[in-house]
Short mmCIF file of C-alpha atoms in Angstrom, two decimals:
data_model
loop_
_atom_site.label_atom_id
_atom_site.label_comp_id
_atom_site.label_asym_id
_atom_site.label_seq_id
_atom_site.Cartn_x
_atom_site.Cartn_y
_atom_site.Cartn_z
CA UNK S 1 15.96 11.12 -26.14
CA UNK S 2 12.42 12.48 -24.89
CA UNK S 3 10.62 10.08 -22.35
CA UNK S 4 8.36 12.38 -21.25
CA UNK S 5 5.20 10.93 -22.98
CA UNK S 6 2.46 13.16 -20.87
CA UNK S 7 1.07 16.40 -22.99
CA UNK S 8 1.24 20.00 -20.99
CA UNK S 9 -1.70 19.24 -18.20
CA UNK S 10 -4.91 21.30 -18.28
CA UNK S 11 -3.81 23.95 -15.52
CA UNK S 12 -7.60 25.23 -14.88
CA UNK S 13 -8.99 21.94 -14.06
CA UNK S 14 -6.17 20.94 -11.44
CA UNK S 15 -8.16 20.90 -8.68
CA UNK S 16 -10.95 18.60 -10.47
CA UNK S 17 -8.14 16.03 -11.61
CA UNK S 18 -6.11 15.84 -8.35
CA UNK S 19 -9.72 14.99 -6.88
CA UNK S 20 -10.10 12.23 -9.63
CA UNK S 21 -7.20 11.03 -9.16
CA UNK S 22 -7.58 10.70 -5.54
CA UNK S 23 -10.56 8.78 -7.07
CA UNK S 24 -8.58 5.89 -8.14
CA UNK S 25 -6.08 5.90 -4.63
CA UNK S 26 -9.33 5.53 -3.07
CA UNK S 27 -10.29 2.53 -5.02
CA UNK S 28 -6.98 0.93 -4.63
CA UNK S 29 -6.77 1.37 -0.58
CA UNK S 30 -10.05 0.31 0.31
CA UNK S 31 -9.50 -2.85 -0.76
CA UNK S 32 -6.53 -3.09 1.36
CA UNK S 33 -9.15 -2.92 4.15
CA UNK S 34 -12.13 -3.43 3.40
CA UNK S 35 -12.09 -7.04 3.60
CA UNK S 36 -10.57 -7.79 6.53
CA UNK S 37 -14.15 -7.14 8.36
CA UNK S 38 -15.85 -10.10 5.82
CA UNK S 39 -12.98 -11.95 6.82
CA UNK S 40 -15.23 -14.15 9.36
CA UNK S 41 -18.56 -13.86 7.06
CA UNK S 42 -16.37 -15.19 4.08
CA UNK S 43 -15.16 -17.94 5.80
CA UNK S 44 -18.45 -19.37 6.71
CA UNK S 45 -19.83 -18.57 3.62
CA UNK S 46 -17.05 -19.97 1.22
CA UNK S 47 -15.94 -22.62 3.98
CA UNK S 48 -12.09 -21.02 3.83
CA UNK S 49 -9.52 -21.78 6.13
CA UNK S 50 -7.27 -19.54 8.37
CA UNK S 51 -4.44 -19.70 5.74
CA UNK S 52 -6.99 -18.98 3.08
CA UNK S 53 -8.37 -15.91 4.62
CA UNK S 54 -4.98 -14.28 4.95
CA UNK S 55 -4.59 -15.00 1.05
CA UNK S 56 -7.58 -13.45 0.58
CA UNK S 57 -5.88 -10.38 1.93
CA UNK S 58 -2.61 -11.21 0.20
CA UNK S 59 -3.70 -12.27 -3.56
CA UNK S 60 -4.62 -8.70 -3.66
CA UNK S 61 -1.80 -7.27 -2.06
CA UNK S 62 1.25 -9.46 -3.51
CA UNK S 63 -0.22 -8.83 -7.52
CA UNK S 64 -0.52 -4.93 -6.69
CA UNK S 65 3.08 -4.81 -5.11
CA UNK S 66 4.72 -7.32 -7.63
CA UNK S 67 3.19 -5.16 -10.33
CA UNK S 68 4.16 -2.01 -9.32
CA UNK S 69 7.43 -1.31 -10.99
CA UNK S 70 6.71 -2.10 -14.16
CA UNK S 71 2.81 -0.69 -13.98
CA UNK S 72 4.92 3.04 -13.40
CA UNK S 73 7.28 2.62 -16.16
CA UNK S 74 3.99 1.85 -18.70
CA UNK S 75 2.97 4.78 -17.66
CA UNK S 76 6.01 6.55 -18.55
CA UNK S 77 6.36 5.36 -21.50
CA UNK S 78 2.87 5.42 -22.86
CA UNK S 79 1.02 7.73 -20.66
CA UNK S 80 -0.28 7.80 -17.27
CA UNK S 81 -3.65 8.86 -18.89
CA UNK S 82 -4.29 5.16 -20.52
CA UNK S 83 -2.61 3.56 -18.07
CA UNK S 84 -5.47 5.04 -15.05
CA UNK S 85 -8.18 4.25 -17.39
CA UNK S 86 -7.28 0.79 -18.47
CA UNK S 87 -6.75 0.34 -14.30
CA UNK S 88 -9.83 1.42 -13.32
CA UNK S 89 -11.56 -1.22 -16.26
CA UNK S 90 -9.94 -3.90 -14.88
CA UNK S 91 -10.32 -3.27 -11.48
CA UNK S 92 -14.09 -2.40 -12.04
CA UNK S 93 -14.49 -6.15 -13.79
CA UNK S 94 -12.28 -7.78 -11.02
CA UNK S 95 -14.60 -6.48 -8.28
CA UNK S 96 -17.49 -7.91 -10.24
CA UNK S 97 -16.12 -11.72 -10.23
CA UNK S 98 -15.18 -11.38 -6.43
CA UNK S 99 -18.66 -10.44 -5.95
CA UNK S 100 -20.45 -13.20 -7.64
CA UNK S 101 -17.95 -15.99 -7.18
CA UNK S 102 -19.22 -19.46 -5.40
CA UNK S 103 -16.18 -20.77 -4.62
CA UNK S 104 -13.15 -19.36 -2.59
CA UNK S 105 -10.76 -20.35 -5.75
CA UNK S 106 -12.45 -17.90 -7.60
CA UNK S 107 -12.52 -15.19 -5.13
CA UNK S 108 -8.48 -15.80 -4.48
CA UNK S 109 -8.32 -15.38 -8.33
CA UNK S 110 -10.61 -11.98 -8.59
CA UNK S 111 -8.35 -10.42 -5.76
CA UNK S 112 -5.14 -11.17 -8.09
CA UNK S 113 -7.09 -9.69 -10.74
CA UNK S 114 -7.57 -6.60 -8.44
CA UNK S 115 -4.29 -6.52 -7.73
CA UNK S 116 -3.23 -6.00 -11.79
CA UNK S 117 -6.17 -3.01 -11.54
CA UNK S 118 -4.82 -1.50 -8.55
CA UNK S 119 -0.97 -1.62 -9.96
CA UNK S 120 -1.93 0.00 -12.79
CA UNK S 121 -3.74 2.46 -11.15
CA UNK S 122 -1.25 3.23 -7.81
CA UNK S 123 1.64 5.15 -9.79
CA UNK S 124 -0.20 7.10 -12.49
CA UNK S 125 -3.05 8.82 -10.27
CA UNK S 126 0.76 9.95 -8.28
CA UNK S 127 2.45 10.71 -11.71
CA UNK S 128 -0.59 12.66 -12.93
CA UNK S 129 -0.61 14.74 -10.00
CA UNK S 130 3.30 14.96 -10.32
CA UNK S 131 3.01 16.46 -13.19
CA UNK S 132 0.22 18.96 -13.18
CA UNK S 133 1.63 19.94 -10.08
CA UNK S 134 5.54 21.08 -11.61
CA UNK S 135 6.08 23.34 -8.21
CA UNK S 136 7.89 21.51 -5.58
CA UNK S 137 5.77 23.28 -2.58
CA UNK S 138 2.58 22.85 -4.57
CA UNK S 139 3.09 19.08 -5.26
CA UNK S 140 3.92 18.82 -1.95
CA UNK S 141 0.81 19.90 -0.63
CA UNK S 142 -0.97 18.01 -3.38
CA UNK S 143 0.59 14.71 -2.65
CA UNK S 144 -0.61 15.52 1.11
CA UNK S 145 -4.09 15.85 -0.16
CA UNK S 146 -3.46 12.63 -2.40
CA UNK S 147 -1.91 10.58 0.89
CA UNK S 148 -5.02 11.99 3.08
CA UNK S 149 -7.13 10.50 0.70
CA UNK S 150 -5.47 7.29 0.74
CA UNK S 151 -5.66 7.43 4.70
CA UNK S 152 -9.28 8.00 4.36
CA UNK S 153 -9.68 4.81 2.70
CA UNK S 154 -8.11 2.85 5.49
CA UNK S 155 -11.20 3.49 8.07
CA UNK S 156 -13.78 4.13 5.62
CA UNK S 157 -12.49 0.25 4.93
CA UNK S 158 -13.36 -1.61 7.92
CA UNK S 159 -16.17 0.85 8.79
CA UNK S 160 -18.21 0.32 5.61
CA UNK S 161 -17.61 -3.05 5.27
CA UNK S 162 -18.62 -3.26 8.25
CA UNK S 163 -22.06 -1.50 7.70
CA UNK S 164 -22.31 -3.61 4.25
CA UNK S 165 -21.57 -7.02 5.49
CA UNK S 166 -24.22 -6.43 8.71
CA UNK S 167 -26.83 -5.31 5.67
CA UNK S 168 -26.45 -6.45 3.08
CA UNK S 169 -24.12 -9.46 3.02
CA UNK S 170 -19.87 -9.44 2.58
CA UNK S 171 -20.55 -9.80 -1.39
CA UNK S 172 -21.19 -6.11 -1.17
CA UNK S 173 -18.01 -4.78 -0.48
CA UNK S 174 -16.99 -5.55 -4.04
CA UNK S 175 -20.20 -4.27 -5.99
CA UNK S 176 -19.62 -0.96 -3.89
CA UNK S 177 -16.83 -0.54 -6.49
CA UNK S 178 -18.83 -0.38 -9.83
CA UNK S 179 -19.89 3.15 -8.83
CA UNK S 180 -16.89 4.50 -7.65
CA UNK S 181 -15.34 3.44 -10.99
CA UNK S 182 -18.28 4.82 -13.18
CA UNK S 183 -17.56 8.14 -11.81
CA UNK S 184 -13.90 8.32 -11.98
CA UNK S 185 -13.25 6.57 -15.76
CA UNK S 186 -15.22 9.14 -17.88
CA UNK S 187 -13.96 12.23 -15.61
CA UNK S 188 -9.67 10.95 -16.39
CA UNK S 189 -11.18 10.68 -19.85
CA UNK S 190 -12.52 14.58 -19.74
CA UNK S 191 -9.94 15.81 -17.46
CA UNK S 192 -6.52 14.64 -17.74
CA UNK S 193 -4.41 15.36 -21.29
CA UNK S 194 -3.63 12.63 -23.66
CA UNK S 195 -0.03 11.50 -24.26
CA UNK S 196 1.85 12.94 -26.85
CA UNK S 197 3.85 10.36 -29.17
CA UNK S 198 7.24 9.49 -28.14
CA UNK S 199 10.72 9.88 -29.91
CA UNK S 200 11.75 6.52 -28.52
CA UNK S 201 9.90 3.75 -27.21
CA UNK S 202 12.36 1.62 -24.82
CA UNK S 203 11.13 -2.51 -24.78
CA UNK S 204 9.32 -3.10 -21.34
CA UNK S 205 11.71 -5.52 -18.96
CA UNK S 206 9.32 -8.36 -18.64
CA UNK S 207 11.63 -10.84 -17.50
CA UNK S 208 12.54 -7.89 -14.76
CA UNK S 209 9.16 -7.71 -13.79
CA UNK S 210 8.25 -11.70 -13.66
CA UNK S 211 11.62 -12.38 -11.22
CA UNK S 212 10.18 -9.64 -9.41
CA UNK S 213 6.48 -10.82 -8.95
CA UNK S 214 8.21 -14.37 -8.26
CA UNK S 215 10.77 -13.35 -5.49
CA UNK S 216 7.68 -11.65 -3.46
CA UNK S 217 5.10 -14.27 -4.25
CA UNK S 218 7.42 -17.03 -2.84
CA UNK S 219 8.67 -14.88 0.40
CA UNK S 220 5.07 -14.49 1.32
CA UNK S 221 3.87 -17.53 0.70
CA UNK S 222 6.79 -18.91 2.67
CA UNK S 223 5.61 -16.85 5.81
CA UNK S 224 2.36 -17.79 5.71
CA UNK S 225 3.38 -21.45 5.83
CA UNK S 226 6.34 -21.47 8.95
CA UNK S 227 3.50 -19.50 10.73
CA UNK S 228 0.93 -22.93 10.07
CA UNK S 229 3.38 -25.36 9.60
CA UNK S 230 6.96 -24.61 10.33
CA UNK S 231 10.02 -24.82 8.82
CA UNK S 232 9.11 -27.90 6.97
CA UNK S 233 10.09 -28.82 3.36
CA UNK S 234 7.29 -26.94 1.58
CA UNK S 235 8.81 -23.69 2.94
CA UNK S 236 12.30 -24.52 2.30
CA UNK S 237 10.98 -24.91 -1.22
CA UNK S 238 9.28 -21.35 -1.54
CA UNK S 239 12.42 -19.81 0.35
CA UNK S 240 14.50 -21.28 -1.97
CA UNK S 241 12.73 -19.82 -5.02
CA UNK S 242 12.18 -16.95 -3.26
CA UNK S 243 15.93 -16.52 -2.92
CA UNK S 244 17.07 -17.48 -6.47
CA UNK S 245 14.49 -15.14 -7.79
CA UNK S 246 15.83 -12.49 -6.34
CA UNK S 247 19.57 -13.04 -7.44
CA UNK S 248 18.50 -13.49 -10.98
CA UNK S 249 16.10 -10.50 -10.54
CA UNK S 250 18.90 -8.07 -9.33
CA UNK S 251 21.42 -9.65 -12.22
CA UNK S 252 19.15 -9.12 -14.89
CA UNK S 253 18.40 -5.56 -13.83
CA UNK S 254 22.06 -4.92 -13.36
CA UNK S 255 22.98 -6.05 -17.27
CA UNK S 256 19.28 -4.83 -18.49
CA UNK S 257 19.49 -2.11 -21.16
CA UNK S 258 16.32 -0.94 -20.07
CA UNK S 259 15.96 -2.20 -16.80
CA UNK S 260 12.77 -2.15 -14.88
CA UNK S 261 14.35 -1.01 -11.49
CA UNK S 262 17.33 1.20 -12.75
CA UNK S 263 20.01 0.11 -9.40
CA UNK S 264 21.46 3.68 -9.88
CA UNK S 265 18.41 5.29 -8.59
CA UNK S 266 18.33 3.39 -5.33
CA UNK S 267 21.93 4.46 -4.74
CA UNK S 268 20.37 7.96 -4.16
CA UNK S 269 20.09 7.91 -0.61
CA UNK S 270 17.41 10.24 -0.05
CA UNK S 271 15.40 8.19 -2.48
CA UNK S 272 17.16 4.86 -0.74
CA UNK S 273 15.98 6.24 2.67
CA UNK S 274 12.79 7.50 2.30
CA UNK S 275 11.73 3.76 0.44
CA UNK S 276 13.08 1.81 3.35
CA UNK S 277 11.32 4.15 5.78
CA UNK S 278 8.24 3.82 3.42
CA UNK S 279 8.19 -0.17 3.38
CA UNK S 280 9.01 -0.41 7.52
CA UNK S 281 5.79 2.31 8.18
CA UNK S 282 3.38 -0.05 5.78
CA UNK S 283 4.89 -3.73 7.64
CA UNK S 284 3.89 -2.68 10.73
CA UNK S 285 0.92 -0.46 9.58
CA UNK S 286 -0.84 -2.80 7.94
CA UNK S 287 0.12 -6.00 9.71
CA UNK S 288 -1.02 -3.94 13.22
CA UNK S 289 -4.57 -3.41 11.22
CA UNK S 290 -4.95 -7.18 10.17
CA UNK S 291 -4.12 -8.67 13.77
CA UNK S 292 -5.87 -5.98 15.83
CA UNK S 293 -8.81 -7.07 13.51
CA UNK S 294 -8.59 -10.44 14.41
CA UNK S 295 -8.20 -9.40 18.19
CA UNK S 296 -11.70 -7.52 18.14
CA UNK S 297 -13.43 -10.10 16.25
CA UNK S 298 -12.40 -13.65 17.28
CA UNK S 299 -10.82 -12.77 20.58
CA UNK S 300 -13.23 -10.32 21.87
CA UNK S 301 -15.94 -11.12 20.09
CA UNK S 302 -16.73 -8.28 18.31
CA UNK S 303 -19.20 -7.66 15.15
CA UNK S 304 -17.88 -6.84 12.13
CA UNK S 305 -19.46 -3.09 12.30
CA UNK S 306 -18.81 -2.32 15.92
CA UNK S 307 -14.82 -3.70 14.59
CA UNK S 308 -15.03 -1.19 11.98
CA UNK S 309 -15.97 1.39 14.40
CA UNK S 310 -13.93 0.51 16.95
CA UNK S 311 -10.76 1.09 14.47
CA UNK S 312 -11.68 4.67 13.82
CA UNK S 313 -8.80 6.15 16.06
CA UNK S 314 -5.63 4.87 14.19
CA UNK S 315 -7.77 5.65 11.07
CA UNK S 316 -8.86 9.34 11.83
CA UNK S 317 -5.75 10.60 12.65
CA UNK S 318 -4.28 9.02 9.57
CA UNK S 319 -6.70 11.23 7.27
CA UNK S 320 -6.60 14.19 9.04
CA UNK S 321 -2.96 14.71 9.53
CA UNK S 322 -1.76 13.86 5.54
CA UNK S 323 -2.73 16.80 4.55
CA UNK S 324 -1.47 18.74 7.36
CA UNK S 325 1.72 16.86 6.77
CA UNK S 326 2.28 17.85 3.11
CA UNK S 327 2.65 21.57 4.32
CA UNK S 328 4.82 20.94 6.45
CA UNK S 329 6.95 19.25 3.82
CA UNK S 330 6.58 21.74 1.45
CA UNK S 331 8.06 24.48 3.99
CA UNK S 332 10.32 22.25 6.33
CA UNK S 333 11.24 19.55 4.33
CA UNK S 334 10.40 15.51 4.77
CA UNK S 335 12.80 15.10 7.53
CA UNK S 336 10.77 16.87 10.31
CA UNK S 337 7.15 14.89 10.17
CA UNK S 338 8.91 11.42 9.31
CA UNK S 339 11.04 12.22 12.81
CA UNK S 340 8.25 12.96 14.53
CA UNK S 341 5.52 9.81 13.00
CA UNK S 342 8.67 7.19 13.54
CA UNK S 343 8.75 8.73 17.48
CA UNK S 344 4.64 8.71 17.93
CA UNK S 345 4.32 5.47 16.28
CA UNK S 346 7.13 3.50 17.94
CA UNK S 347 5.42 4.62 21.29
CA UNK S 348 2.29 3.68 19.60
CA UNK S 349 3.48 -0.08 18.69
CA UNK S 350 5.08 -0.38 22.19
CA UNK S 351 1.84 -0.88 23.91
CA UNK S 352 0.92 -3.57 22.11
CA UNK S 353 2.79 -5.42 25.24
CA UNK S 354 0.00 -4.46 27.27
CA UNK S 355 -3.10 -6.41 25.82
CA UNK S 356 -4.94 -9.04 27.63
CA UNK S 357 -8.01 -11.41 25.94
CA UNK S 358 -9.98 -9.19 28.11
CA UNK S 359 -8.37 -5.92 28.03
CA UNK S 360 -10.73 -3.23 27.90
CA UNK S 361 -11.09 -1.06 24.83
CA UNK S 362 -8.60 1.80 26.55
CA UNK S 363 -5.91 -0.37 26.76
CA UNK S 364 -5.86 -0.88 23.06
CA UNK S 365 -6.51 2.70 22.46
CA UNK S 366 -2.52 4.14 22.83
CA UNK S 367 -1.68 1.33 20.20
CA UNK S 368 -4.05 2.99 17.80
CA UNK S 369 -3.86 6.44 18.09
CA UNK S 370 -0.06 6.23 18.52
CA UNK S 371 -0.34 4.27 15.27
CA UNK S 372 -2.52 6.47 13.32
CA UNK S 373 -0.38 9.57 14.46
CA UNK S 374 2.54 8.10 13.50
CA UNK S 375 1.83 7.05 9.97
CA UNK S 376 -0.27 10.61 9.18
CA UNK S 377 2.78 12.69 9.58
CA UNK S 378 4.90 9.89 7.80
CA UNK S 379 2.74 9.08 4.49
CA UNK S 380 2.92 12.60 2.45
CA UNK S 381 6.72 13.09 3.75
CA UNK S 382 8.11 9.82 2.50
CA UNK S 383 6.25 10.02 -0.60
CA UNK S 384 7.39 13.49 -1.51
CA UNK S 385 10.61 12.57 -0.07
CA UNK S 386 10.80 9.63 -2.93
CA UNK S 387 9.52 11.18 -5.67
CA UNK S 388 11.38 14.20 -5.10
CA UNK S 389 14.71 12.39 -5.31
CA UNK S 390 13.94 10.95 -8.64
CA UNK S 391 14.38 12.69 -11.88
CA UNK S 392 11.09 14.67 -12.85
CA UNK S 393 10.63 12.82 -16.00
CA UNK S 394 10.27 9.41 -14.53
CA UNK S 395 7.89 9.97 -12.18
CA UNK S 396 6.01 7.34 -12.56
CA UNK S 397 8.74 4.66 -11.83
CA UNK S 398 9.96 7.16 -8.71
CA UNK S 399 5.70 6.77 -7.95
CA UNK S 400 6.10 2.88 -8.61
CA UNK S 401 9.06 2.18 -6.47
CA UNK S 402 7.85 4.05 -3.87
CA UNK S 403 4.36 2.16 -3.71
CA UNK S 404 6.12 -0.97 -4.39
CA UNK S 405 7.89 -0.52 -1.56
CA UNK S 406 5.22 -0.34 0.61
CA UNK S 407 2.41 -2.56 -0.81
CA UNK S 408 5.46 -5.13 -0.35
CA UNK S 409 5.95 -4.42 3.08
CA UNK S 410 2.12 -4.46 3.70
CA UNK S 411 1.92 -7.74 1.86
CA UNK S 412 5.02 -9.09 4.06
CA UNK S 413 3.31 -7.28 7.61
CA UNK S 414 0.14 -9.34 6.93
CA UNK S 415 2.04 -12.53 6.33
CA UNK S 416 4.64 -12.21 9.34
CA UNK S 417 2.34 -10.59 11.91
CA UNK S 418 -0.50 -13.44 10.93
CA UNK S 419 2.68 -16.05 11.25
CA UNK S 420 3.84 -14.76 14.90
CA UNK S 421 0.32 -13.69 16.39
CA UNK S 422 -1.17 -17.60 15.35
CA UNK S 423 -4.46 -18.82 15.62
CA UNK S 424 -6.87 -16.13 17.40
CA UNK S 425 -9.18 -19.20 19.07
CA UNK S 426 -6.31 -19.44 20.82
CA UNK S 427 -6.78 -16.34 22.97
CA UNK S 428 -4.33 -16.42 25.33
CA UNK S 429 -1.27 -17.43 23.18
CA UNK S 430 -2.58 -15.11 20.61
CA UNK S 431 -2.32 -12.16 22.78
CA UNK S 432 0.94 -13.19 24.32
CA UNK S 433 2.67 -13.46 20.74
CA UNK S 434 0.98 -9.37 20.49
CA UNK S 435 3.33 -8.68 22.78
CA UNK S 436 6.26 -9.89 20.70
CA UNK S 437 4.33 -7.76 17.76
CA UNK S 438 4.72 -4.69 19.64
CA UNK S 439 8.11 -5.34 20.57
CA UNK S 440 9.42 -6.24 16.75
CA UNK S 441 7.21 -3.18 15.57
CA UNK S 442 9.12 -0.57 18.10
CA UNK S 443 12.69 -2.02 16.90
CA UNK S 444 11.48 -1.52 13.21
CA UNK S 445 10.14 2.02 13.71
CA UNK S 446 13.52 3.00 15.48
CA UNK S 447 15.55 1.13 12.88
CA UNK S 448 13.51 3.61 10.40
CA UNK S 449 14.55 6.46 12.50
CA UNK S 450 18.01 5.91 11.64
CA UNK S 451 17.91 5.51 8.50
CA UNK S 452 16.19 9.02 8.56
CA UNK S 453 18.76 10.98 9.90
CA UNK S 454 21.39 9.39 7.53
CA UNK S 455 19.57 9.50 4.42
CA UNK S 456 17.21 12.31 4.11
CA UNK S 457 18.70 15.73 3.37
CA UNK S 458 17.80 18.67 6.15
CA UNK S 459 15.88 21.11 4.83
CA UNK S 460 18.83 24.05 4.31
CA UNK S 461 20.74 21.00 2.37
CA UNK S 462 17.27 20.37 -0.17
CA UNK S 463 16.79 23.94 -0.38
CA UNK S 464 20.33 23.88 -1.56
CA UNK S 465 19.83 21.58 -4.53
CA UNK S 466 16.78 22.25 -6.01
#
């Protein structure tokens, strides 16, 4: 049986569709960040509450990650090609309603809509680049370039919106995407081959993926309520479907014929490992962006730009060292750089214990360099990592997984860090519960670390199996 639905890639134009590609990653991790600088403007402007701001952030963020698995095995079954072009359509029209909504219903329900574009869009631009780049050094470096693209995103996030919401309005962070998409469809059209017709054509596990969108949907939702309201009988509800969710989700992919999340694969443990380690780098990652947000903003009273700007040194670091980081995996292996990020950025977290409401801007400095180092030299090594543990041919479930794994964890970081940190008008409890932040973030970063050196091969043992 042939499941390989991708047609040989256009070798000479591999630089110009890894770019492209990049395109779309772009797309998809702005919008992890880019709103989080309107967050204050949005509120005023749509009168949202606390708990509706952080959904803001979430609707986006729980679609893309409930979406994920079943958005990479699409694309392996009908081509990644289609898949990145229907993506960036719907994400292009999503950005449009959260641009001209007047209500903050509407603007919840645009972000979901996002979230479908971004799914789509997440595990094919990887897949693509997977397999135009067949060499396991070259797609190494290639994934670095993809990853330090995806890093870029992160600042160019807060900063921009930053500069767009002090010009122009928060409305503007969204019609910024129109462009960016008018560029990148017709170039996937030009550039990247179509799919050749299948011998078989497996059914899509729906019911796989619904349980799955469920089980995460519930979880977060039940962490952003014990963080308003306690433990009180709405969350013990959403637990509770949370929880059955996930037992019918993990039976149903267990007696699936074609399940969406094949329970073999994550009994690889290099693939196992480098997921966990994946998911624990994006919980404290991006739950360490949203509260240190709110700390500049409504603690320190901050404008959105000089926020932005102020953010640049976990963001920087992030770019530049992705790249950097994919040679390194391509010569030394994955298990080097994610030793040394989980190290850096477990030092980085720890300082976190040192903030005041009126620290200066040097004591918050360590948390984000340490941060940004950390999670450069860990992004392109536990991608590769991932996706090199998978088969070749289903790439773009290894792709999904992977991003899965870590848009969940981001999704879950913004939830529990917004649950333990509180309400920032409440300055001095606010930065007190930072300090439990950084504490929790160290212990997950060195729980990470562990699961490093168990799961992920040395370098002499991959050289020895591929």
């Amino acid at each position: 049986m042939s499941i390989n639905l991708e047609a040989p890639p256009r070798t000479r134009h591999r630089g110009l569709i890894l770019a492209t590609m990049c395109v779309g990653m772009f797309l998809v991790q702005l919008d992890v960040t880019v709103v989080n600088v309107a967050l204050p403007h949005m509120r005023l402007g749509l009168s949202a509450t606390l708990e509706q701001q952080q959904w803001i952030v979430d609707s986006y963020a729980v679609v893309l990650a409930s979406l994920l698995l079943v958005a990479g095995d699409v694309g392996d079954r009908f081509g990644h090609r289609r898949v990145v072009v229907t993506g960036l359509g719907v994400f292009a029209a999503a950005s449009m309603l959260c641009a001209t909504t007047p209500v903050i219903e509407m603007l919840l329900a645009g972000r979901a809509i996002q979230g479908i574009g971004a799914a789509l869009l997440l595990p094919s631009t990887l897949a693509v680049i997977t397999h135009v780049f067949q060499n396991s050094a070259e797609r190494a470096k290639a994934v670095g370039v993809w990853a330090g693209v995806s890093a870029l995103a992160l600042p160019a996030g807060p900063l921009l919106g930053g500069v767009l919401v002090a010009a122009l309005g928060w409305r503007t962070i969204f019609w910024i995407n129109i462009p960016i998409v008018a560029l990148a469809l017709p170039a996937t059209l030009w550039l990247v081959a179509k799919p050749t017709a299948p011998e078989t054509r497996r059914r899509l596990d729906l019911p796989g993926s619904a349980l799955a969108a469920i089980t995460l949907a519930a979880l977060v939702y039940t962490v952003i309520t014990v963080g308003h309201a306690g433990m009180g009988t709405e969350a013990w509800i959403s637990a509770g479907i949370s929880l059955v969710a996930l037992v019918c989700f993990l039976l149903r992919e267990r007696s699936a014929k074609a399940p969406m999340l094949p329970l073999s694969l994550l009994r690889v443990p290099a693939f196992a490992g480098a997921n966990l380690v994946a998911a624990a780098m994006n919980l404290v990652g991006i739950g360490t962006v949203f509260v240190t947000t709110l700390y500049l903003q409504s603690v320190q009273h901050h404008s959105p730009l000089v926020a932005g700007a102020l953010m640049l040194p976990l963001f920087a670091p992030l770019a530049a060292l992705s790249p950097i980081t994919g040679r390194l995996t391509a010569r030394y292996g994955a298990r080097l750089p994610m030793t040394a990020g989980l190290l850096v950025g477990s030092a980085g977290s720890l300082t976190l214990t040192r903030l005041t409401p009126t620290s200066p801007y040097l004591a918050l400095l360590p948390v984000l360099i340490g941060l940004g180092i950390g999670m450069g030299l860990l992004t392109a090594a536990v991608v590769s990592a991932a996706v090199g543990a998978a088969p070749a041919e289903r790439a773009g479930l290894a792709s999904g997984i992977n991003n899965a794994a870590r848009q969940a964890a981001g999704a879950m970081g913004i939830a529990l860090y917004g649950a333990v940190a509180g309400n920032p008008g409440q300055s001095e409890i606010f930065t007190d519960h930072l300090h439990t932040i950084g504490m929790l973030a160290c212990a997950l970063w060195i729980g990470a670390l562990a699961f490093t050196w168990v799961t992920v091969p040395r370098p002499e043992q991959q050289a020895a199996t591929t």
